[in-house]
Amino acid sequence: MKFKTLILENIRSYENGHIDFEDGENLLFGLNGAGKSTILQGVFGGLFQTKMKYQVGNDFDLPDLVRTQADEGRIELVFEAGGAEYTVEWVIQKSYDDDGEVNGAKTKQGYPKLSSDALPEDVSSLGDVQTEIQRVVGMDAESFVNSVYVQQGDITRLIHASTEDRRKILDGLL
């Protein structure tokens, strides 16, 4: 699987973010609060949508993904798998109580959407999109996190670890 483009509209710190991934490895670096984790969450959310809560942590709720100033946010991820290009789009809408306070968020009707020339037709229901993406990429959300996503702090711990601790960290990552 190869990531090609990520678009984040009203997602956390990004009002209108557009990231083009280069061939090979891509390194995300920057100051704390610059949006590195949001990029990773955008990739994960593009692939696995509502499973984000389990990847990000128990204190994360779907409304946290949408910028404070916005009513809805959008993630579009273009990736390549098995020689075909796929585009998945997910729109999240906040919901409000009678006092105008945010009381939740949900996937907007008709989303997520998965499209590709490799599919007989576009896929557009949450369960169907998640099932098709799992089939295409050959892994579920947990496998993706365990094999692709390096948690914050793991690299720093690896650099400063003793040889024995480094082996343990690498075993955990692999």
XYZ file of C-alpha atoms in Angstrom:
174
model
C 0.000 0.000 0.000
C 1.205 3.479 -0.873
C -0.301 6.743 0.309
C -0.543 9.380 -2.400
C -2.563 12.356 -1.116
C -4.280 13.397 2.097
C -6.733 16.295 2.251
C -7.886 17.558 5.640
C -10.678 20.133 5.742
C -11.599 21.418 9.208
C -9.826 18.528 10.863
C -8.217 19.486 14.192
C -5.584 22.174 13.456
C -6.060 22.013 9.671
C -8.551 24.330 8.013
C -7.497 23.282 4.503
C -4.560 20.881 4.499
C -3.213 19.108 1.420
C -0.347 16.622 1.757
C 1.245 14.872 -1.210
C 3.275 11.855 -0.136
C 6.526 11.186 -1.981
C 7.626 7.770 -3.258
C 9.511 5.846 -0.586
C 9.618 6.912 3.040
C 8.123 10.162 4.276
C 9.281 11.746 7.512
C 6.945 13.980 9.487
C 8.708 16.335 11.856
C 7.935 19.618 13.505
C 7.322 21.363 16.789
C 4.751 20.103 19.271
C 1.286 21.114 18.127
C 2.329 21.494 14.467
C -0.141 18.829 13.255
C 2.030 15.720 12.784
C -0.304 13.463 14.757
C -3.294 14.902 12.914
C -1.756 13.785 9.613
C -1.373 10.260 10.982
C -4.914 10.363 12.357
C -6.123 11.560 8.939
C -4.491 8.587 7.209
C -5.907 6.203 9.794
C -9.346 7.868 9.656
C -9.337 7.685 5.876
C -8.742 3.963 6.020
C -10.689 2.928 9.096
C -13.101 5.817 9.893
C -14.902 5.220 13.188
C -12.261 2.822 14.494
C -10.181 5.952 15.257
C -11.307 5.968 18.883
C -9.411 2.730 19.470
C -6.269 3.978 17.727
C -6.170 7.437 19.275
C -7.210 6.587 22.834
C -10.185 6.299 25.130
C -10.254 10.019 25.887
C -10.797 10.803 22.194
C -14.299 11.443 20.909
C -15.356 11.959 17.300
C -16.300 15.647 17.799
C -12.639 16.255 18.797
C -11.637 15.516 15.204
C -13.613 18.443 13.745
C -12.102 21.917 14.191
C -13.673 23.904 17.011
C -14.809 26.643 14.592
C -16.476 24.239 12.124
C -19.677 22.189 11.991
C -18.180 19.435 9.852
C -14.799 18.106 8.815
C -13.665 16.131 5.798
C -10.858 13.625 5.219
C -9.947 12.497 1.722
C -7.231 9.891 1.299
C -5.881 8.672 -2.023
C -3.845 5.482 -1.795
C -2.572 2.755 -4.048
C -2.928 -0.951 -3.307
C -2.472 -3.944 -5.566
C -1.585 -1.688 -8.495
C -4.887 0.247 -8.312
C -5.613 3.726 -6.990
C -8.413 4.238 -4.456
C -9.996 7.385 -3.055
C -11.851 7.344 0.246
C -13.738 10.368 1.521
C -15.194 10.709 5.018
C -17.263 13.634 6.295
C -17.969 14.047 10.016
C -20.754 16.351 11.263
C -21.067 17.727 14.768
C -24.448 17.574 16.485
C -25.695 20.171 18.964
C -28.092 20.228 21.901
C -30.858 22.798 22.381
C -28.385 25.215 24.004
C -26.058 25.105 20.992
C -23.430 22.982 22.752
C -21.715 20.167 20.867
C -23.121 16.880 22.113
C -21.623 14.487 19.589
C -20.648 13.856 16.008
C -21.476 11.302 13.358
C -20.597 10.333 9.839
C -22.565 12.458 7.368
C -25.245 10.611 5.393
C -23.821 9.080 2.210
C -20.302 8.822 3.634
C -17.758 7.387 3.709
C -17.291 6.895 -0.012
C -14.740 4.630 -1.642
C -14.073 4.888 -5.362
C -11.636 3.269 -7.773
C -11.488 2.074 -11.365
C -10.688 -1.325 -9.802
C -14.158 -1.525 -8.213
C -17.286 -2.443 -10.181
C -19.049 0.493 -8.473
C -18.413 3.037 -5.745
C -18.951 1.847 -2.187
C -20.777 4.209 0.165
C -21.916 2.764 3.465
C -19.742 2.706 6.576
C -19.674 -1.066 7.028
C -19.216 -1.771 3.321
C -16.398 0.782 2.957
C -14.565 -0.592 5.994
C -14.959 -4.176 4.739
C -13.746 -3.279 1.238
C -10.749 -1.304 2.510
C -9.774 -4.228 4.752
C -9.961 -6.535 1.731
C -7.956 -4.167 -0.480
C -5.169 -3.371 1.997
C -5.119 -6.846 3.532
C -5.299 -5.713 7.153
C -7.705 -4.432 9.745
C -7.305 -1.350 11.939
C -5.403 -3.146 14.710
C -2.986 -4.799 12.261
C -2.391 -1.430 10.587
C -1.537 0.261 13.892
C 0.751 -2.582 14.936
C 2.632 -2.763 11.644
C 2.638 0.764 10.217
C 2.086 3.337 12.934
C 4.948 4.129 15.310
C 3.580 5.684 18.494
C 4.940 9.009 19.703
C 7.998 8.548 21.889
C 8.942 5.094 20.547
C 11.712 6.454 18.309
C 13.126 8.668 21.066
C 13.117 5.725 23.486
C 14.795 3.605 20.807
C 17.599 6.114 20.238
C 18.419 6.426 23.936
C 17.913 2.765 24.904
C 20.537 0.223 25.887
C 21.132 -2.653 23.476
C 18.860 -4.971 25.469
C 16.083 -2.381 25.790
C 16.426 -1.535 22.088
C 15.764 -5.198 21.235
C 12.649 -5.191 23.419
C 11.357 -1.995 21.809
C 11.989 -3.330 18.303
C 10.283 -6.606 19.180
C 7.283 -4.615 20.377
C 7.217 -2.516 17.209
C 7.493 -5.565 14.971
